Coordinates of C-alpha atoms in Angstrom, one line a residue:
X1 CA 59.0 115.3 91.1
X2 CA 58.5 114.8 87.3
X3 CA 60.8 112.0 86.5
X4 CA 60.8 112.7 82.7
X5 CA 62.7 115.5 81.0
X6 CA 60.7 118.5 82.1
X7 CA 60.5 122.2 81.7
X8 CA 62.7 123.1 84.7
X9 CA 65.7 125.1 83.7
X10 CA 69.1 125.1 85.5
X11 CA 70.3 128.4 86.8
X12 CA 73.5 129.8 85.3
X13 CA 75.4 128.7 88.3
X14 CA 74.1 125.1 88.1
X15 CA 74.9 125.0 84.4
X16 CA 78.4 126.3 85.1
X17 CA 79.0 123.7 87.7
X18 CA 78.1 120.9 85.3
X19 CA 80.0 122.4 82.4
X20 CA 83.1 122.8 84.5
X21 CA 83.2 119.0 84.8
X22 CA 81.9 117.9 81.4
X23 CA 82.9 120.8 79.2
X24 CA 80.5 122.9 77.2
X25 CA 77.6 121.1 75.5
X26 CA 78.2 120.5 71.8
X27 CA 74.5 120.6 70.6
X28 CA 71.0 121.3 71.8
X29 CA 70.7 117.5 72.4
X30 CA 73.0 118.0 75.3
X31 CA 71.5 121.3 76.5
X32 CA 73.0 124.0 74.4
X33 CA 71.1 126.5 72.4
X34 CA 69.5 125.0 69.3
X35 CA 71.1 125.6 65.9
X36 CA 69.9 124.8 62.4
X37 CA 72.2 121.8 62.3
X38 CA 70.6 120.3 65.4
X39 CA 67.3 120.1 63.6
X40 CA 68.9 117.9 60.9
X41 CA 70.5 115.2 63.0
X42 CA 71.2 114.1 66.6
X43 CA 74.8 113.8 67.6
X44 CA 76.8 113.0 70.7
X45 CA 74.4 110.5 72.2
X46 CA 76.7 107.5 72.1
X47 CA 79.7 109.5 73.5
X48 CA 77.5 110.9 76.3
X49 CA 76.2 107.4 77.2
X50 CA 79.8 106.2 77.5
X51 CA 80.3 108.9 80.2
X52 CA 77.6 107.5 82.5
X53 CA 80.2 107.0 85.2
X54 CA 80.5 110.8 85.5
X55 CA 77.0 111.0 87.0
X56 CA 78.3 110.8 90.6
X57 CA 81.0 113.5 90.0
X58 CA 78.3 115.6 88.3
X59 CA 76.0 115.4 91.3
X60 CA 79.0 116.3 93.5
X61 CA 79.7 119.3 91.2
X62 CA 76.2 120.7 91.6
X63 CA 75.9 119.9 95.3
X64 CA 79.3 121.5 96.0
X65 CA 78.5 124.7 94.2
X66 CA 74.8 125.2 95.2
X67 CA 74.3 123.0 98.4
X68 CA 71.5 121.0 96.9
X69 CA 70.4 119.5 93.6
X70 CA 67.4 121.1 91.9
X71 CA 65.1 119.5 89.3
X72 CA 66.5 121.9 86.7
X73 CA 70.1 121.0 87.6
X74 CA 69.4 117.3 87.6
X75 CA 67.6 117.6 84.3
X76 CA 70.5 119.4 82.7
X77 CA 73.0 116.8 84.0
X78 CA 70.8 114.0 82.6
X79 CA 70.7 115.7 79.2
X80 CA 74.5 116.0 79.2
X81 CA 75.0 112.3 80.0
X82 CA 71.8 111.0 78.3
X83 CA 70.8 109.4 81.6
X84 CA 67.1 108.8 82.3
X85 CA 66.0 111.3 84.9
X86 CA 64.3 108.6 87.0
X87 CA 67.6 106.8 87.3
X88 CA 69.5 109.9 88.1
X89 CA 67.0 110.8 90.8
X90 CA 67.4 107.3 92.3
X91 CA 71.1 107.8 92.4
X92 CA 70.9 111.4 93.9
X93 CA 68.6 110.2 96.6
X94 CA 70.7 107.2 97.5
X95 CA 73.5 109.2 99.1
X96 CA 73.1 111.0 102.5
X97 CA 75.3 113.9 101.5
X98 CA 73.1 115.0 98.6
X99 CA 69.7 116.8 98.9
X100 CA 67.1 117.2 96.2
X101 CA 65.2 119.6 98.4
X102 CA 66.2 123.2 99.0
X103 CA 68.5 123.7 102.0
X104 CA 71.0 126.3 103.2
X105 CA 74.3 126.5 101.5
X106 CA 76.0 125.5 104.8
X107 CA 75.5 122.0 106.3
X108 CA 76.9 121.0 109.6
X109 CA 77.1 117.3 110.1
X110 CA 77.3 116.3 113.7
X111 CA 78.4 112.7 114.4
X112 CA 76.0 110.7 116.6
X113 CA 77.7 107.3 116.2
X114 CA 79.3 105.1 118.7
X115 CA 82.5 106.8 119.8
X116 CA 80.9 110.3 119.6
X117 CA 77.7 109.1 121.4
X118 CA 79.9 107.9 124.3
X119 CA 81.6 111.3 124.3
X120 CA 78.5 113.4 124.6
X121 CA 77.2 113.8 121.0
X122 CA 73.6 114.1 122.2
X123 CA 74.4 117.2 124.3
X124 CA 76.5 118.6 121.5
X125 CA 73.7 118.2 119.0
X126 CA 71.1 119.8 121.3
X127 CA 73.4 122.8 122.0
X128 CA 74.3 123.3 118.3
X129 CA 70.6 123.1 117.2
X130 CA 69.7 125.6 119.9
X131 CA 72.4 128.0 118.7
X132 CA 71.8 127.5 115.0
X133 CA 68.0 127.7 114.8
X134 CA 65.8 128.7 111.9
X135 CA 67.2 131.6 109.8
X136 CA 70.8 130.9 110.7
X137 CA 71.6 129.8 107.2
X138 CA 73.0 126.5 108.5
X139 CA 71.3 123.1 108.2
X140 CA 72.3 120.9 111.2
X141 CA 72.2 117.2 110.3
X142 CA 72.8 114.3 112.7
X143 CA 75.3 112.1 111.0
X144 CA 76.7 108.6 111.1
X145 CA 80.4 108.2 111.8
X146 CA 82.6 110.9 110.3
X147 CA 85.9 108.9 110.8
X148 CA 87.2 111.3 113.5
X149 CA 86.7 108.9 116.4
X150 CA 90.1 109.6 118.0
X151 CA 88.9 113.2 118.6
X152 CA 85.2 112.5 119.5
X153 CA 82.8 114.2 119.5
X154 CA 83.1 115.4 115.9
X155 CA 81.4 117.8 113.5
X156 CA 82.0 118.6 109.9
X157 CA 80.9 121.9 108.2
X158 CA 80.5 122.0 104.4
X159 CA 79.8 125.4 102.8
X160 CA 78.7 125.3 99.2
X161 CA 80.3 127.6 96.7
X162 CA 83.1 127.9 94.2
X163 CA 85.2 126.5 95.7
X164 CA 83.4 124.5 98.4
X165 CA 84.8 125.1 101.8
X166 CA 85.0 122.7 104.7
X167 CA 86.0 122.7 108.3
X168 CA 86.2 119.8 110.7
X169 CA 85.7 120.4 114.4
X170 CA 87.0 117.6 116.7
X171 CA 86.9 117.4 119.6
X172 CA 83.9 119.6 119.0
X173 CA 82.2 122.0 121.5
X174 CA 79.1 124.0 120.7
X175 CA 81.2 127.1 120.2
X176 CA 83.8 125.4 117.9
X177 CA 81.1 123.7 115.8
X178 CA 79.1 126.9 115.4
X179 CA 82.3 128.7 114.3
X180 CA 83.1 126.0 111.8
X181 CA 79.6 126.3 110.3
X182 CA 79.4 130.1 110.3
X183 CA 83.0 130.8 109.1
X184 CA 84.8 127.7 107.8
X185 CA 87.8 129.7 106.7
X186 CA 88.3 131.1 110.3
X187 CA 88.0 127.7 112.0
X188 CA 91.1 126.4 113.7
X189 CA 93.3 124.2 111.5
X190 CA 93.0 120.4 112.0
X191 CA 95.8 118.8 114.0
X192 CA 98.4 116.9 112.1
X193 CA 97.8 113.3 111.3
X194 CA 100.6 112.2 113.6
X195 CA 98.5 113.2 116.6
X196 CA 96.2 110.3 115.7
X197 CA 99.2 107.9 116.1
X198 CA 100.1 107.7 119.9
X199 CA 103.1 105.5 119.1
X200 CA 104.6 108.3 117.0
X201 CA 105.9 110.0 120.1
X202 CA 107.3 106.9 121.8
X203 CA 110.9 105.8 122.0
X204 CA 110.1 102.5 120.2
X205 CA 108.5 104.2 117.1
X206 CA 111.3 102.7 115.0
X207 CA 109.4 99.4 115.3
X208 CA 106.6 100.8 113.2
X209 CA 106.3 99.6 109.7
X210 CA 103.1 100.9 108.1
X211 CA 103.1 104.1 110.1
X212 CA 106.8 104.8 110.2
X213 CA 106.6 107.9 108.0
X214 CA 103.5 109.5 109.6
X215 CA 104.7 112.5 111.5
X216 CA 108.2 112.2 110.0
X217 CA 107.7 113.2 106.4
X218 CA 106.0 116.2 105.0
X219 CA 102.8 114.8 103.4
X220 CA 103.0 117.4 100.7
X221 CA 106.6 116.6 99.7
X222 CA 107.4 113.9 97.2
X223 CA 111.1 114.5 97.7
X224 CA 110.7 114.0 101.4
X225 CA 108.8 110.8 100.8
X226 CA 111.6 109.5 98.5
X227 CA 114.3 110.5 101.0
X228 CA 112.6 108.2 103.5
X229 CA 112.5 105.1 101.3
X230 CA 109.7 106.0 99.0
X231 CA 109.5 104.3 95.6
X232 CA 112.1 101.7 96.6
X233 CA 109.3 99.1 96.5
X234 CA 108.1 100.2 93.0
X235 CA 111.7 99.8 91.6
X236 CA 111.9 96.4 93.2
X237 CA 108.5 95.5 91.6
X238 CA 109.8 96.5 88.1
X239 CA 113.0 94.4 88.8
X240 CA 111.1 91.2 89.5
X241 CA 108.1 91.7 87.2
X242 CA 104.4 91.2 87.7
X243 CA 104.5 87.5 88.4
X244 CA 107.3 88.1 90.9
X245 CA 105.3 90.7 92.7
X246 CA 102.3 88.4 93.0
X247 CA 104.6 85.6 94.2
X248 CA 106.1 87.8 96.9
X249 CA 102.6 88.9 98.1
X250 CA 101.4 85.3 98.2
X251 CA 104.5 84.0 100.0
X252 CA 104.1 86.8 102.6
X253 CA 100.6 85.6 103.5
X254 CA 99.0 89.0 103.1
X255 CA 95.3 88.9 103.4
X256 CA 92.7 91.6 103.0
X257 CA 92.6 94.1 105.9
X258 CA 89.0 95.3 105.3
X259 CA 87.5 92.4 107.3
X260 CA 87.0 89.6 104.8
X261 CA 90.7 88.4 105.1
X262 CA 90.8 87.0 101.5
X263 CA 94.4 86.2 100.4
X264 CA 95.6 89.1 98.4
X265 CA 98.0 87.1 96.2
X266 CA 95.2 84.8 95.1
X267 CA 93.0 87.8 94.2
X268 CA 95.8 89.5 92.2
X269 CA 96.7 86.2 90.4
X270 CA 93.1 85.6 89.4
X271 CA 92.7 89.1 88.0
X272 CA 96.0 89.0 86.2
X273 CA 95.2 85.7 84.5
X274 CA 91.9 86.8 83.0
X275 CA 92.1 87.1 79.2
X276 CA 89.5 89.8 79.0
X277 CA 90.9 93.4 79.0
X278 CA 91.2 96.1 80.2
X279 CA 91.9 95.2 83.8
X280 CA 91.2 97.6 86.6
X281 CA 92.5 98.3 90.1
X282 CA 90.1 99.8 92.7
X283 CA 91.3 101.1 96.1
X284 CA 88.4 101.1 98.6
X285 CA 89.0 104.2 100.8
X286 CA 85.4 104.4 101.8
X287 CA 85.9 103.3 105.3
X288 CA 82.5 103.9 106.8
X289 CA 82.4 101.4 109.6
X290 CA 81.7 103.2 112.9
X291 CA 85.0 103.5 114.8
X292 CA 87.2 103.1 111.7
X293 CA 89.7 105.9 110.8
X294 CA 93.0 104.2 109.9
X295 CA 92.8 104.8 106.2
X296 CA 92.2 108.5 106.7
X297 CA 95.3 108.8 108.9
X298 CA 97.4 107.0 106.3
X299 CA 96.1 109.2 103.4
X300 CA 96.6 112.4 105.4
X301 CA 100.0 111.5 106.9
X302 CA 101.6 109.4 104.2
X303 CA 99.7 109.9 100.9
X304 CA 102.5 109.0 98.5
X305 CA 102.7 105.5 100.0
X306 CA 99.2 104.8 98.7
X307 CA 100.0 106.2 95.3
X308 CA 103.1 103.9 95.1
X309 CA 101.2 100.9 96.4
X310 CA 98.4 101.4 93.9
X311 CA 100.9 101.6 91.1
X312 CA 102.5 98.3 92.2
X313 CA 99.2 96.6 92.4
X314 CA 98.1 97.9 89.0
X315 CA 101.4 96.6 87.6
X316 CA 100.9 93.2 89.1
X317 CA 97.4 92.7 87.8
X318 CA 98.0 94.2 84.4
X319 CA 95.8 97.3 85.0
X320 CA 96.6 100.7 83.5
X321 CA 93.9 102.6 85.3
X322 CA 93.2 102.7 89.0
X323 CA 90.3 104.3 90.9
X324 CA 90.6 105.6 94.4
X325 CA 87.1 105.6 95.9
X326 CA 87.4 108.1 98.8
X327 CA 84.9 108.9 101.5
X328 CA 83.0 112.1 100.9
X329 CA 83.5 113.0 104.6
X330 CA 87.3 113.1 104.3
X331 CA 88.0 116.6 102.7
X332 CA 91.6 116.8 104.0
X333 CA 92.4 113.3 102.8
X334 CA 91.0 114.3 99.4
X335 CA 93.2 117.3 99.3
X336 CA 96.3 115.4 100.2
X337 CA 95.6 112.6 97.7
X338 CA 94.8 115.0 94.9
X339 CA 98.1 116.8 95.5
X340 CA 100.1 113.5 95.8
X341 CA 98.6 112.1 92.6
X342 CA 99.3 115.4 90.7
X343 CA 102.9 115.5 91.9
X344 CA 103.5 111.9 91.0
X345 CA 102.1 112.5 87.6
X346 CA 104.2 115.6 87.0
X347 CA 107.4 113.7 88.0
X348 CA 106.8 110.7 85.8
X349 CA 105.7 108.3 88.6
X350 CA 102.2 108.1 87.0
X351 CA 101.2 108.4 83.4
X352 CA 102.2 106.9 80.1
X353 CA 105.7 105.8 81.1
X354 CA 106.1 105.2 84.9
X355 CA 109.8 105.5 85.9
X356 CA 110.8 105.1 82.3
X357 CA 109.8 101.4 82.4
X358 CA 107.3 101.4 79.5
X359 CA 104.4 100.8 81.9
X360 CA 101.4 103.1 81.8
X361 CA 99.3 103.7 84.9
X362 CA 97.2 106.5 86.3
X363 CA 94.9 107.1 89.2
X364 CA 91.5 108.8 89.3
X365 CA 89.8 109.8 92.5
X366 CA 86.1 109.2 92.9
X367 CA 84.3 110.7 95.9
X368 CA 81.7 108.8 97.8
X369 CA 78.7 110.7 99.1
X370 CA 77.7 109.1 102.4
X371 CA 76.7 105.5 101.9
X372 CA 78.1 102.8 104.1
X373 CA 77.0 100.1 101.7
X374 CA 79.5 101.3 99.2
X375 CA 82.2 99.7 101.3
X376 CA 81.0 96.5 99.7
X377 CA 83.1 96.0 96.6
X378 CA 80.4 95.4 94.0
X379 CA 78.3 98.3 95.4
X380 CA 81.3 100.4 95.1
X381 CA 81.6 99.4 91.4
X382 CA 78.0 100.4 90.8
X383 CA 78.6 103.7 92.5
X384 CA 81.6 104.5 90.2
X385 CA 79.6 103.5 87.1
X386 CA 76.9 106.0 87.9
X387 CA 74.3 103.6 89.4
X388 CA 72.8 103.2 92.9
X389 CA 75.4 101.7 95.2
X390 CA 73.6 98.4 95.5
X391 CA 75.6 95.1 95.8
X392 CA 75.6 92.6 92.9
X393 CA 75.0 88.9 93.2
X394 CA 78.0 86.7 93.0
X395 CA 79.2 84.9 90.9
X396 CA 80.6 86.3 88.7
X397 CA 83.2 87.6 91.0
X398 CA 85.0 90.9 90.5
X399 CA 88.2 89.2 89.3
X400 CA 86.2 88.0 86.3
X401 CA 83.6 90.8 85.9
X402 CA 84.1 93.8 88.2
X403 CA 84.2 97.5 87.3
X404 CA 82.6 98.2 83.9
X405 CA 82.3 94.4 83.5
X406 CA 86.0 93.9 83.4
X407 CA 88.4 91.9 85.6
X408 CA 89.1 94.0 88.7
X409 CA 91.2 93.8 91.8
X410 CA 89.8 95.7 94.8
X411 CA 91.7 96.3 98.0
X412 CA 91.5 98.7 100.8
X413 CA 94.1 101.3 101.8
X414 CA 95.7 99.2 104.6
X415 CA 96.0 96.1 102.4
X416 CA 97.7 98.0 99.7
X417 CA 100.3 99.8 101.8
X418 CA 101.3 96.5 103.3
X419 CA 102.7 95.6 99.8
X420 CA 105.5 98.2 100.3
X421 CA 107.3 96.5 103.2
X422 CA 106.7 93.1 101.6
X423 CA 108.8 94.2 98.6
X424 CA 111.4 96.1 100.5
X425 CA 112.1 93.6 103.3
X426 CA 111.2 90.4 101.5
X427 CA 108.3 88.1 101.8
X428 CA 110.0 85.8 104.4
X429 CA 111.0 88.6 106.7
X430 CA 107.5 90.1 106.5
X431 CA 105.8 86.7 107.1
X432 CA 108.0 86.3 110.3
X433 CA 106.0 89.2 111.8
X434 CA 102.8 88.1 113.5
X435 CA 101.7 84.5 113.5
X436 CA 101.7 81.6 111.1
X437 CA 98.2 82.2 109.8
X438 CA 98.0 86.0 110.4
X439 CA 101.2 87.5 109.1
X440 CA 102.5 91.1 109.2
X441 CA 101.6 94.2 111.1
X442 CA 98.0 95.3 111.7
X443 CA 96.5 98.7 112.3
X444 CA 93.9 99.0 115.1
X445 CA 91.5 101.9 115.6
X446 CA 91.1 102.4 119.3
X447 CA 88.6 104.9 120.6
X448 CA 85.9 105.3 123.3
X449 CA 86.7 105.2 127.0
X450 CA 90.5 105.3 126.7
X451 CA 93.1 107.9 127.6
X452 CA 95.0 107.7 124.3
X453 CA 92.7 107.0 121.4
X454 CA 94.2 106.7 118.0
X455 CA 95.7 104.3 115.4
X456 CA 98.0 101.6 116.9
X457 CA 100.3 99.3 114.8
X458 CA 101.0 95.9 116.4
X459 CA 102.0 92.6 115.0
X460 CA 99.3 90.1 114.7
X461 CA 99.1 88.0 117.8
X462 CA 99.2 90.7 120.4
X463 CA 96.3 90.4 122.8
X464 CA 93.4 92.7 123.2
X465 CA 94.6 93.5 126.8
X466 CA 98.1 94.6 125.5
X467 CA 96.4 96.9 123.0
X468 CA 94.2 98.5 125.6
X469 CA 97.1 98.9 128.0
X470 CA 98.8 101.0 125.4
X471 CA 95.6 103.1 125.0
X472 CA 94.9 103.4 128.7
X473 CA 91.4 102.4 129.7
X474 CA 89.5 104.9 131.8
X475 CA 87.5 103.9 134.9
X476 CA 85.9 100.5 135.0
X477 CA 85.7 98.7 131.7
X478 CA 82.2 97.4 130.8
X479 CA 82.6 96.0 127.3
X480 CA 84.8 96.1 124.2
X481 CA 83.3 96.2 120.7
X482 CA 85.6 94.4 118.2
X483 CA 85.1 95.0 114.5
X484 CA 82.8 98.0 114.7
X485 CA 79.0 98.0 114.3
X486 CA 79.3 94.8 112.2
X487 CA 81.4 93.2 114.9
X488 CA 80.7 91.9 118.4
X489 CA 81.2 92.7 122.0
X490 CA 83.6 90.9 124.4
X491 CA 83.7 91.1 128.2
X492 CA 86.4 92.6 130.4
X493 CA 87.5 89.1 131.4
X494 CA 88.2 88.2 127.8
X495 CA 91.1 90.6 127.2
X496 CA 93.5 87.7 126.6
X497 CA 92.0 87.2 123.1
X498 CA 94.8 87.2 120.5
X499 CA 94.3 89.8 117.9
X500 CA 94.4 87.5 114.9
X501 CA 91.7 86.4 112.4
X502 CA 91.8 82.9 113.7
X503 CA 92.1 83.9 117.4
X504 CA 89.1 86.2 117.4
X505 CA 87.1 83.6 115.4
X506 CA 87.9 80.9 118.0
X507 CA 86.7 83.3 120.8
X508 CA 83.4 83.8 119.0
X509 CA 84.3 87.3 118.0
X510 CA 85.6 89.0 114.8
X511 CA 88.6 91.2 114.1
X512 CA 86.9 92.9 111.2
X513 CA 88.8 95.9 109.9
X514 CA 90.5 96.5 113.3
X515 CA 88.0 98.6 115.2
X516 CA 88.4 98.5 119.0
X517 CA 85.8 100.5 120.9
X518 CA 86.1 100.5 124.7
X519 CA 83.2 101.4 126.9
X520 CA 83.3 102.0 130.6
X521 CA 80.4 101.5 133.0
X522 CA 79.1 105.1 132.5
X523 CA 78.0 104.3 128.9
X524 CA 74.4 103.1 128.6
X525 CA 74.8 99.9 126.7
X526 CA 71.1 99.5 125.6
X527 CA 71.1 102.9 124.0
X528 CA 74.4 102.0 122.3
X529 CA 72.7 98.9 120.8
X530 CA 69.8 100.9 119.7
X531 CA 72.2 103.3 117.9
X532 CA 73.8 100.4 116.1
X533 CA 70.3 99.2 115.0
X534 CA 69.4 102.7 113.8
X535 CA 72.7 102.8 111.8
X536 CA 72.0 99.5 109.9
X537 CA 68.3 100.5 109.3
X538 CA 69.5 103.8 107.8
X539 CA 72.4 102.3 105.8
X540 CA 70.6 99.3 104.3
X541 CA 70.3 99.9 100.5
X542 CA 66.9 98.2 100.6
X543 CA 67.6 95.9 97.7
X544 CA 66.8 92.6 99.5
X545 CA 63.9 91.9 101.8
X546 CA 65.7 90.2 104.6
X547 CA 67.9 93.3 105.2
X548 CA 65.4 95.9 104.2
X549 CA 62.7 94.6 106.6
X550 CA 64.9 92.9 109.1
X551 CA 66.9 96.0 110.1
X552 CA 63.6 97.9 110.6
X553 CA 62.2 95.1 112.8
X554 CA 65.4 94.9 114.8
X555 CA 65.3 98.6 115.5
X556 CA 61.6 98.5 116.5
X557 CA 62.2 95.6 118.9
X558 CA 65.1 97.4 120.5
X559 CA 63.0 100.6 120.8
X560 CA 60.4 98.6 122.7
X561 CA 63.0 97.1 125.0
X562 CA 64.9 100.3 125.7
X563 CA 61.8 102.4 126.2
X564 CA 59.9 99.6 128.0
X565 CA 56.9 100.0 125.8
X566 CA 56.6 96.3 124.8
X567 CA 54.5 93.8 126.7
X568 CA 57.4 91.3 127.2
X569 CA 61.1 91.8 126.7
X570 CA 61.7 88.1 126.4
X571 CA 59.4 87.9 123.4
X572 CA 61.2 90.8 121.8
X573 CA 64.5 89.1 122.3
X574 CA 63.1 85.9 120.7
X575 CA 61.9 88.0 117.8
X576 CA 65.4 89.6 117.5
X577 CA 67.0 86.2 117.3
X578 CA 64.6 85.0 114.6
X579 CA 65.0 88.2 112.5
X580 CA 68.8 88.0 113.1
X581 CA 69.0 84.5 111.7
X582 CA 66.9 85.4 108.7
X583 CA 69.2 88.4 107.9
X584 CA 72.3 86.4 108.4
X585 CA 71.1 83.5 106.2
X586 CA 69.3 85.3 103.4
X587 CA 70.8 88.8 102.9
X588 CA 72.6 89.5 99.6
X589 CA 75.7 91.2 101.2
X590 CA 77.6 91.5 104.4
X591 CA 75.6 94.5 105.7
X592 CA 72.5 92.4 106.3
X593 CA 74.5 89.3 107.2
X594 CA 76.3 91.2 110.1
X595 CA 73.6 93.6 111.2
X596 CA 72.6 91.3 114.1
X597 CA 76.1 90.5 115.3
X598 CA 76.7 93.2 117.9
X599 CA 73.2 92.9 119.4
X600 CA 73.5 89.1 119.6
X601 CA 76.8 89.3 121.3
X602 CA 75.6 91.9 123.8
X603 CA 72.6 89.7 124.7
X604 CA 74.6 86.5 124.9
X605 CA 78.0 87.6 126.3
X606 CA 77.0 90.7 128.3
X607 CA 73.5 89.9 129.4
X608 CA 72.5 93.4 128.1
X609 CA 68.8 93.0 128.8
X610 CA 68.8 90.7 131.8

């Protein structure tokens, strides 16, 4: 591909897709027909460069309308934003959901990750590919986790057009997946979010805190949300002021629920105290860890809670703009959040004067496009800014120089919605839930070989065995993966592990974001480990050598062990340990640092290759 401005022209439809986002071009320097005035001076370049962050939405606009991104469309988008084509090409090829090569307008993503693999994803893929062969007008792509683990196996059909149409099929059969791909509008409607919360149908559901409204309120109704306690927390925040909000969050002991467990109050205080302005708030809703789907359920079942929580967080850190970075594979969550933000804005709960308090705050949604690495906060910032989603070196830390080089507080969905009960029930009451070091309720994503997969809310300190008893383990339990692909395995005789950050750490495991994947003795563990290695090899951004090379070597060694093509399994295991240590010690970000965890734990704790 010619990586300079070339002679390729966008089609009328491609031009319309870009113009719908950016508005019509003002001069030939941006792609309009040349006028006499354009020959006299160039104008608009500085303004266009300041819109570099619209590169990712522009790529989405073309991909949604056409199904792929041609050289002409990319060239036109680059002219509109004055972005070098080589850089834009690097961004477009970074994301799995985009294609710079011609493909059918309909793409069927079939999940082959851990929960779906255990539920027969291989047979599903083979059946779908046999039914939708060449000439069907459908491109079948084997995909990493789609975040529908409680209904595995899963498939997602995306049909380009104006508007783009989507249909999720889960649990998917060959017939359902083919129907979703061939006629998205005729596919069965997805079940309500409440079905992903097994506790919602129990007599003790009143004990739920974070999930109390899922299945109770109409997710489209702001009035229903307010009738069930919505916006009580925001009014309390305005009553005690930004410093009071930060003090309450700090006293409650809230730590990040995305896996790092950093104290939220400290992060907010550090951001709020920065003299550089503006400040930004970023909600990380790009949960791409295999086995994770809690944020999706919250956004689909209780979207206004996230809008309110983001408003409180923005108020606390002195931000007037918040970005919600949402997984590209979550079309229903996108629809629900767009509606909720629009309704909140129309009713004065977002905008120039929130609740008449003189505080201005608004939320903009940015869609991801299939890149696990963008769950890392600085990679997410780069993605929003219109660059490849590669992590940055630290320091400086985001609280000093984050999004657009300004102080930024970044939290995931679960962390933010925990702020609501902290303010409504008080920090001391909240801190009394859980344990001394791990306070409050926690959401766990349980899937795999269980009878009742879904999201479970338990106080910190409950044991792994108690959680699995609620979910109902099928047959004979072989292993449990805690923390997803970046986590580790534990044995069936270790179910007394307390589900706290410190408890799992003492047991040599990790809680991560709350993934609990159970596998019975019918699941081939070596193949599962190979799938984890394939996942990390595919998702590595390639920026640093330890991760870029190490994930490939890890996958190669596991291929030799699984397929018995190597001379000696013991030497391959020794190589795996050496590569794993190098990745853990020298990788820039958490992807490379944790890519060896699951394999190591399977070898050491489960004797996977003995």
